[in-house]
Amino acid sequence: MPITQESAPSPIAQRLEVIRANLPTSVRLIAVTKQVGVEAVREAYAAGVRDFAENQVQSAEAKQAELQDLTDITWHLIGHLQSNKAKKALELFEWIHSCDSLALAEKLDRLAGELDKSPQVCLQVKLLPDPSKFGWSEAQLWQALDRLAQLSHLQIQGLMTILPLGLTDAEMLHTFQSLKTLATQISNQGTFSLPHLSMGMSQDYPLAVAAGATMIRLGSIIFGDRP
Ligand SMILES: *Cc1c(COP(=O)(O)O)cnc(C)c1O
């Protein structure tokens, strides 16, 4: 019997199947939908994805408005958040991976209190110099821990990082391992525990998983190259 168009898995479903086949079930796959149309988002949803990420508040708002019928999606913010969009971000996202300064963390905490929300937060760390990226240096993060621990409306869950371009595989692995070490050291120090590591994108996620990622953020490998 010929395979009909409807019964053939979509390219998106096929790519997800390949990715999942080699992924420990403990790793949460987050589909990054920036510049991806809602039809493709629906295909990923149909293939079982429930975690989706956007890097901008505005584009997320438009997309979520078109996907309101998919009520069990968890939305993640992964891009730099300007403080004037913090309130909107809390309304749109359950997870904020890109908390990259104490000022932002404090603002999110205050607004979360007002909105009666308790967002899941990752602290974005910049382990290597990268002028195009935001994030805490390790020293800044250590210094801020006591203040961060007082932000009672935020559920600080872990660390997030984005690697600079141009690293070798060995350097990538080493940098991911450094994030894991940092999270372990902070957790051991007892201020709060950081069980989650949000690290790994399409080009580097197998190395991130090998280093202990609990959440990977995949865009182009699922949806194809962005324009
Ligand atoms: C775009 C983006 C991703 C996904 O990148 P791909 O290379 O398409 O997988 C992951 N994390 C962040 C922060 C991003 O901005």
mmCIF file of C-alpha atoms and ligand atoms in Angstrom:
data_model
loop_
_atom_site.group_PDB
_atom_site.id
_atom_site.type_symbol
_atom_site.label_atom_id
_atom_site.label_comp_id
_atom_site.label_asym_id
_atom_site.label_seq_id
_atom_site.Cartn_x
_atom_site.Cartn_y
_atom_site.Cartn_z
ATOM 1 C CA MET A 1 0.000 0.000 0.000
ATOM 2 C CA PRO A 2 1.408 3.420 -0.888
ATOM 3 C CA ILE A 3 2.276 5.633 2.027
ATOM 4 C CA THR A 4 0.028 8.652 1.983
ATOM 5 C CA GLN A 5 1.228 12.139 2.682
ATOM 6 C CA GLU A 6 -0.745 12.279 5.938
ATOM 7 C CA SER A 7 0.693 9.125 7.435
ATOM 8 C CA ALA A 8 4.333 9.929 6.680
ATOM 9 C CA PRO A 9 6.057 11.545 9.655
ATOM 10 C CA SER A 10 6.920 15.178 9.023
ATOM 11 C CA PRO A 11 10.579 16.126 8.606
ATOM 12 C CA ILE A 12 10.347 17.796 12.008
ATOM 13 C CA ALA A 13 9.033 14.595 13.610
ATOM 14 C CA GLN A 14 11.762 12.595 11.900
ATOM 15 C CA ARG A 15 14.513 14.893 13.118
ATOM 16 C CA LEU A 16 13.118 14.793 16.643
ATOM 17 C CA GLU A 17 13.113 11.019 16.545
ATOM 18 C CA VAL A 18 16.794 10.931 15.617
ATOM 19 C CA ILE A 19 17.694 13.401 18.373
ATOM 20 C CA ARG A 20 15.672 11.567 21.018
ATOM 21 C CA ALA A 21 17.105 8.185 20.098
ATOM 22 C CA ASN A 22 20.466 9.264 21.536
ATOM 23 C CA LEU A 23 19.258 11.446 24.371
ATOM 24 C CA PRO A 24 19.049 10.245 27.978
ATOM 25 C CA THR A 25 15.410 10.533 29.072
ATOM 26 C CA SER A 26 16.508 12.724 31.973
ATOM 27 C CA VAL A 27 17.481 15.523 29.571
ATOM 28 C CA ARG A 28 14.716 17.983 28.784
ATOM 29 C CA LEU A 29 14.581 18.901 25.123
ATOM 30 C CA ILE A 30 13.518 22.501 24.582
ATOM 31 C CA ALA A 31 12.565 23.425 21.020
ATOM 32 C CA VAL A 32 13.753 26.918 20.144
ATOM 33 C CA THR A 33 11.158 28.517 17.891
ATOM 34 C CA LYS A 34 12.644 31.943 17.178
ATOM 35 C CA GLN A 35 11.906 32.836 13.545
ATOM 36 C CA VAL A 36 9.920 29.611 13.207
ATOM 37 C CA GLY A 37 6.306 29.768 12.020
ATOM 38 C CA VAL A 38 3.441 28.479 14.120
ATOM 39 C CA GLU A 39 2.758 25.583 11.727
ATOM 40 C CA ALA A 40 6.220 24.191 12.427
ATOM 41 C CA VAL A 41 5.655 24.700 16.148
ATOM 42 C CA ARG A 42 2.464 22.675 15.825
ATOM 43 C CA GLU A 43 4.359 19.895 14.065
ATOM 44 C CA ALA A 44 6.837 19.699 16.910
ATOM 45 C CA TYR A 45 3.970 19.708 19.373
ATOM 46 C CA ALA A 46 2.282 16.882 17.471
ATOM 47 C CA ALA A 47 5.570 14.976 17.730
ATOM 48 C CA GLY A 48 5.395 15.270 21.500
ATOM 49 C CA VAL A 49 7.416 18.383 22.322
ATOM 50 C CA ARG A 50 5.961 20.380 25.219
ATOM 51 C CA ASP A 51 8.868 22.728 26.028
ATOM 52 C CA PHE A 52 9.328 25.653 23.668
ATOM 53 C CA ALA A 53 11.648 28.633 23.835
ATOM 54 C CA GLU A 54 11.743 32.107 22.386
ATOM 55 C CA ASN A 55 14.505 34.659 22.678
ATOM 56 C CA GLN A 56 12.323 37.767 22.533
ATOM 57 C CA VAL A 57 9.309 38.804 24.550
ATOM 58 C CA GLN A 58 7.524 40.438 21.620
ATOM 59 C CA SER A 59 7.785 37.561 19.188
ATOM 60 C CA ALA A 60 6.770 35.151 21.940
ATOM 61 C CA GLU A 61 3.649 37.136 22.667
ATOM 62 C CA ALA A 62 2.509 37.001 19.050
ATOM 63 C CA LYS A 63 3.286 33.313 18.740
ATOM 64 C CA GLN A 64 1.632 32.321 21.983
ATOM 65 C CA ALA A 65 -1.495 34.208 20.947
ATOM 66 C CA GLU A 66 -1.755 31.957 17.898
ATOM 67 C CA LEU A 67 -1.134 28.789 19.906
ATOM 68 C CA GLN A 68 -3.548 29.341 22.769
ATOM 69 C CA ASP A 69 -5.290 26.044 22.077
ATOM 70 C CA LEU A 70 -2.103 24.147 23.035
ATOM 71 C CA THR A 71 -2.608 24.599 26.742
ATOM 72 C CA ASP A 72 0.093 22.293 28.090
ATOM 73 C CA ILE A 73 3.116 24.008 26.573
ATOM 74 C CA THR A 74 5.826 25.251 28.919
ATOM 75 C CA TRP A 75 7.397 28.410 27.514
ATOM 76 C CA HIS A 76 11.034 29.277 28.192
ATOM 77 C CA LEU A 77 12.717 32.649 27.655
ATOM 78 C CA ILE A 78 16.321 32.205 26.513
ATOM 79 C CA GLY A 79 17.306 35.655 25.224
ATOM 80 C CA HIS A 80 18.504 38.792 26.969
ATOM 81 C CA LEU A 81 15.655 40.484 28.819
ATOM 82 C CA GLN A 82 15.443 44.267 28.989
ATOM 83 C CA SER A 83 14.155 45.311 32.355
ATOM 84 C CA ASN A 84 11.236 47.250 30.869
ATOM 85 C CA LYS A 85 9.920 43.946 29.481
ATOM 86 C CA ALA A 86 10.337 41.998 32.698
ATOM 87 C CA LYS A 87 6.675 42.136 33.655
ATOM 88 C CA LYS A 88 5.551 40.916 30.256
ATOM 89 C CA ALA A 89 8.167 38.164 30.410
ATOM 90 C CA LEU A 90 6.752 36.921 33.701
ATOM 91 C CA GLU A 91 3.298 36.799 32.161
ATOM 92 C CA LEU A 92 4.477 34.828 29.126
ATOM 93 C CA PHE A 93 7.179 32.462 30.413
ATOM 94 C CA GLU A 94 7.346 29.858 33.167
ATOM 95 C CA TRP A 95 11.112 29.564 32.821
ATOM 96 C CA ILE A 96 13.596 32.385 32.376
ATOM 97 C CA HIS A 97 17.010 30.968 31.431
ATOM 98 C CA SER A 98 18.619 34.321 30.711
ATOM 99 C CA CYS A 99 18.714 36.028 34.089
ATOM 100 C CA ASP A 100 22.051 37.748 33.561
ATOM 101 C CA SER A 101 22.412 40.397 36.275
ATOM 102 C CA LEU A 102 21.540 41.067 39.882
ATOM 103 C CA ALA A 103 19.501 44.118 38.889
ATOM 104 C CA LEU A 104 17.369 41.968 36.604
ATOM 105 C CA ALA A 105 16.994 39.232 39.213
ATOM 106 C CA GLU A 106 15.844 41.760 41.794
ATOM 107 C CA LYS A 107 13.384 43.331 39.395
ATOM 108 C CA LEU A 108 11.971 39.933 38.410
ATOM 109 C CA ASP A 109 11.610 39.036 42.071
ATOM 110 C CA ARG A 110 9.740 42.235 42.921
ATOM 111 C CA LEU A 111 7.403 41.912 39.926
ATOM 112 C CA ALA A 112 6.857 38.209 40.547
ATOM 113 C CA GLY A 113 5.712 39.120 44.047
ATOM 114 C CA GLU A 114 3.266 41.675 42.662
ATOM 115 C CA LEU A 115 1.951 39.248 40.058
ATOM 116 C CA ASP A 116 1.832 36.349 42.516
ATOM 117 C CA LYS A 117 4.136 34.255 40.336
ATOM 118 C CA SER A 118 7.128 32.096 41.161
ATOM 119 C CA PRO A 119 9.098 31.704 37.938
ATOM 120 C CA GLN A 120 11.770 29.085 37.411
ATOM 121 C CA VAL A 121 15.034 30.887 36.773
ATOM 122 C CA CYS A 122 18.460 30.007 35.466
ATOM 123 C CA LEU A 123 21.414 32.317 35.934
ATOM 124 C CA GLN A 124 23.220 32.912 32.653
ATOM 125 C CA VAL A 125 26.960 32.604 33.114
ATOM 126 C CA LYS A 126 29.616 33.777 30.697
ATOM 127 C CA LEU A 127 32.530 31.426 31.258
ATOM 128 C CA LEU A 128 34.696 32.773 28.446
ATOM 129 C CA PRO A 129 35.035 36.358 27.224
ATOM 130 C CA ASP A 130 32.450 37.064 24.517
ATOM 131 C CA PRO A 131 31.533 40.672 23.742
ATOM 132 C CA SER A 132 28.335 39.598 21.986
ATOM 133 C CA LYS A 133 26.909 37.772 25.000
ATOM 134 C CA PHE A 134 25.400 38.749 28.308
ATOM 135 C CA GLY A 135 25.965 36.861 31.532
ATOM 136 C CA TRP A 136 27.533 36.779 34.957
ATOM 137 C CA SER A 137 31.230 36.173 35.317
ATOM 138 C CA GLU A 138 32.009 33.507 37.890
ATOM 139 C CA ALA A 139 33.307 36.156 40.302
ATOM 140 C CA GLN A 140 30.170 38.281 39.938
ATOM 141 C CA LEU A 141 27.989 35.279 40.585
ATOM 142 C CA TRP A 142 29.825 34.265 43.755
ATOM 143 C CA GLN A 143 29.527 37.827 45.027
ATOM 144 C CA ALA A 144 25.793 37.958 44.355
ATOM 145 C CA LEU A 145 24.832 34.645 45.950
ATOM 146 C CA ASP A 146 23.714 36.032 49.291
ATOM 147 C CA ARG A 147 21.514 38.615 47.617
ATOM 148 C CA LEU A 148 20.109 36.074 45.179
ATOM 149 C CA ALA A 149 19.236 33.750 48.029
ATOM 150 C CA GLN A 150 16.929 36.411 49.440
ATOM 151 C CA LEU A 151 14.796 36.649 46.299
ATOM 152 C CA SER A 152 11.946 34.582 47.636
ATOM 153 C CA HIS A 153 9.660 34.756 44.585
ATOM 154 C CA LEU A 154 12.222 33.308 42.176
ATOM 155 C CA GLN A 155 12.849 29.593 42.027
ATOM 156 C CA ILE A 156 16.487 29.684 41.055
ATOM 157 C CA GLN A 157 17.036 26.274 39.493
ATOM 158 C CA GLY A 158 20.378 26.302 37.804
ATOM 159 C CA LEU A 159 22.906 27.819 35.459
ATOM 160 C CA MET A 160 22.720 28.497 31.748
ATOM 161 C CA THR A 161 25.491 29.203 29.290
ATOM 162 C CA ILE A 162 26.034 29.878 25.600
ATOM 163 C CA LEU A 163 29.448 29.086 24.196
ATOM 164 C CA PRO A 164 31.354 31.551 22.057
ATOM 165 C CA LEU A 165 31.896 30.526 18.448
ATOM 166 C CA GLY A 166 35.088 28.897 17.266
ATOM 167 C CA LEU A 167 35.941 26.475 20.069
ATOM 168 C CA THR A 168 37.304 23.008 19.456
ATOM 169 C CA ASP A 169 35.311 20.019 20.681
ATOM 170 C CA ALA A 170 37.705 19.622 23.586
ATOM 171 C CA GLU A 171 37.290 23.273 24.556
ATOM 172 C CA MET A 172 33.508 23.018 24.311
ATOM 173 C CA LEU A 173 33.424 19.941 26.510
ATOM 174 C CA HIS A 174 35.759 21.552 29.003
ATOM 175 C CA THR A 175 33.633 24.705 29.181
ATOM 176 C CA PHE A 176 30.424 22.740 29.713
ATOM 177 C CA GLN A 177 32.170 20.766 32.455
ATOM 178 C CA SER A 178 33.204 24.064 34.045
ATOM 179 C CA LEU A 179 29.558 25.111 34.259
ATOM 180 C CA LYS A 180 28.713 21.831 35.951
ATOM 181 C CA THR A 181 31.574 22.301 38.402
ATOM 182 C CA LEU A 182 30.447 25.821 39.201
ATOM 183 C CA ALA A 183 26.872 24.681 39.848
ATOM 184 C CA THR A 184 28.132 21.880 42.084
ATOM 185 C CA GLN A 185 30.399 24.225 44.045
ATOM 186 C CA ILE A 186 27.594 26.722 44.589
ATOM 187 C CA SER A 187 25.185 23.969 45.605
ATOM 188 C CA ASN A 188 27.741 22.532 48.049
ATOM 189 C CA GLN A 189 28.249 25.928 49.590
ATOM 190 C CA GLY A 190 24.652 25.685 50.776
ATOM 191 C CA THR A 191 23.100 29.034 49.852
ATOM 192 C CA PHE A 192 20.808 27.309 47.385
ATOM 193 C CA SER A 193 21.013 24.299 45.164
ATOM 194 C CA LEU A 194 21.354 24.475 41.405
ATOM 195 C CA PRO A 195 20.251 21.111 40.032
ATOM 196 C CA HIS A 196 19.714 22.306 36.453
ATOM 197 C CA LEU A 197 22.188 23.017 33.688
ATOM 198 C CA SER A 198 20.741 24.652 30.583
ATOM 199 C CA MET A 199 23.468 24.139 28.024
ATOM 200 C CA GLY A 200 23.804 22.775 24.530
ATOM 201 C CA MET A 201 22.487 23.990 21.184
ATOM 202 C CA SER A 202 22.206 22.289 17.784
ATOM 203 C CA GLN A 203 25.945 22.341 17.089
ATOM 204 C CA ASP A 204 27.226 21.334 20.497
ATOM 205 C CA TYR A 205 24.502 19.547 22.436
ATOM 206 C CA PRO A 206 26.055 16.042 22.479
ATOM 207 C CA LEU A 207 29.040 17.525 24.326
ATOM 208 C CA ALA A 208 26.747 19.399 26.694
ATOM 209 C CA VAL A 209 24.848 16.201 27.448
ATOM 210 C CA ALA A 210 28.122 14.390 28.073
ATOM 211 C CA ALA A 211 29.020 17.126 30.568
ATOM 212 C CA GLY A 212 25.718 16.822 32.436
ATOM 213 C CA ALA A 213 23.210 19.131 30.754
ATOM 214 C CA THR A 214 19.683 18.724 32.108
ATOM 215 C CA MET A 215 18.108 21.002 29.491
ATOM 216 C CA ILE A 216 19.210 21.453 25.894
ATOM 217 C CA ARG A 217 17.967 24.249 23.641
ATOM 218 C CA LEU A 218 17.646 23.082 20.040
ATOM 219 C CA GLY A 219 16.517 25.206 17.129
ATOM 220 C CA SER A 220 17.979 24.626 13.678
ATOM 221 C CA ILE A 221 18.535 20.905 14.114
ATOM 222 C CA ILE A 222 14.768 20.521 14.560
ATOM 223 C CA PHE A 223 13.344 23.252 12.355
ATOM 224 C CA GLY A 224 16.082 23.737 9.749
ATOM 225 C CA ASP A 225 18.397 26.699 9.278
ATOM 226 C CA ARG A 226 17.033 30.120 10.077
ATOM 227 C CA PRO A 227 16.970 32.683 7.239
HETATM 228 C C1 LIG B 1 18.887 30.420 19.020
HETATM 229 C C2 LIG B 1 19.269 29.902 20.344
HETATM 230 C C3 LIG B 1 19.381 28.519 20.571
HETATM 231 C C4 LIG B 1 19.181 27.484 19.489
HETATM 232 O O1 LIG B 1 20.188 27.600 18.551
HETATM 233 P P1 LIG B 1 20.374 26.486 17.406
HETATM 234 O O2 LIG B 1 21.786 26.608 17.011
HETATM 235 O O3 LIG B 1 19.423 26.849 16.318
HETATM 236 O O4 LIG B 1 20.051 25.176 18.028
HETATM 237 C C5 LIG B 1 19.707 28.102 21.843
HETATM 238 N N1 LIG B 1 19.922 28.973 22.849
HETATM 239 C C6 LIG B 1 19.827 30.308 22.662
HETATM 240 C C7 LIG B 1 20.075 31.213 23.810
HETATM 241 C C8 LIG B 1 19.497 30.812 21.409
HETATM 242 O O5 LIG B 1 19.403 32.139 21.236
#
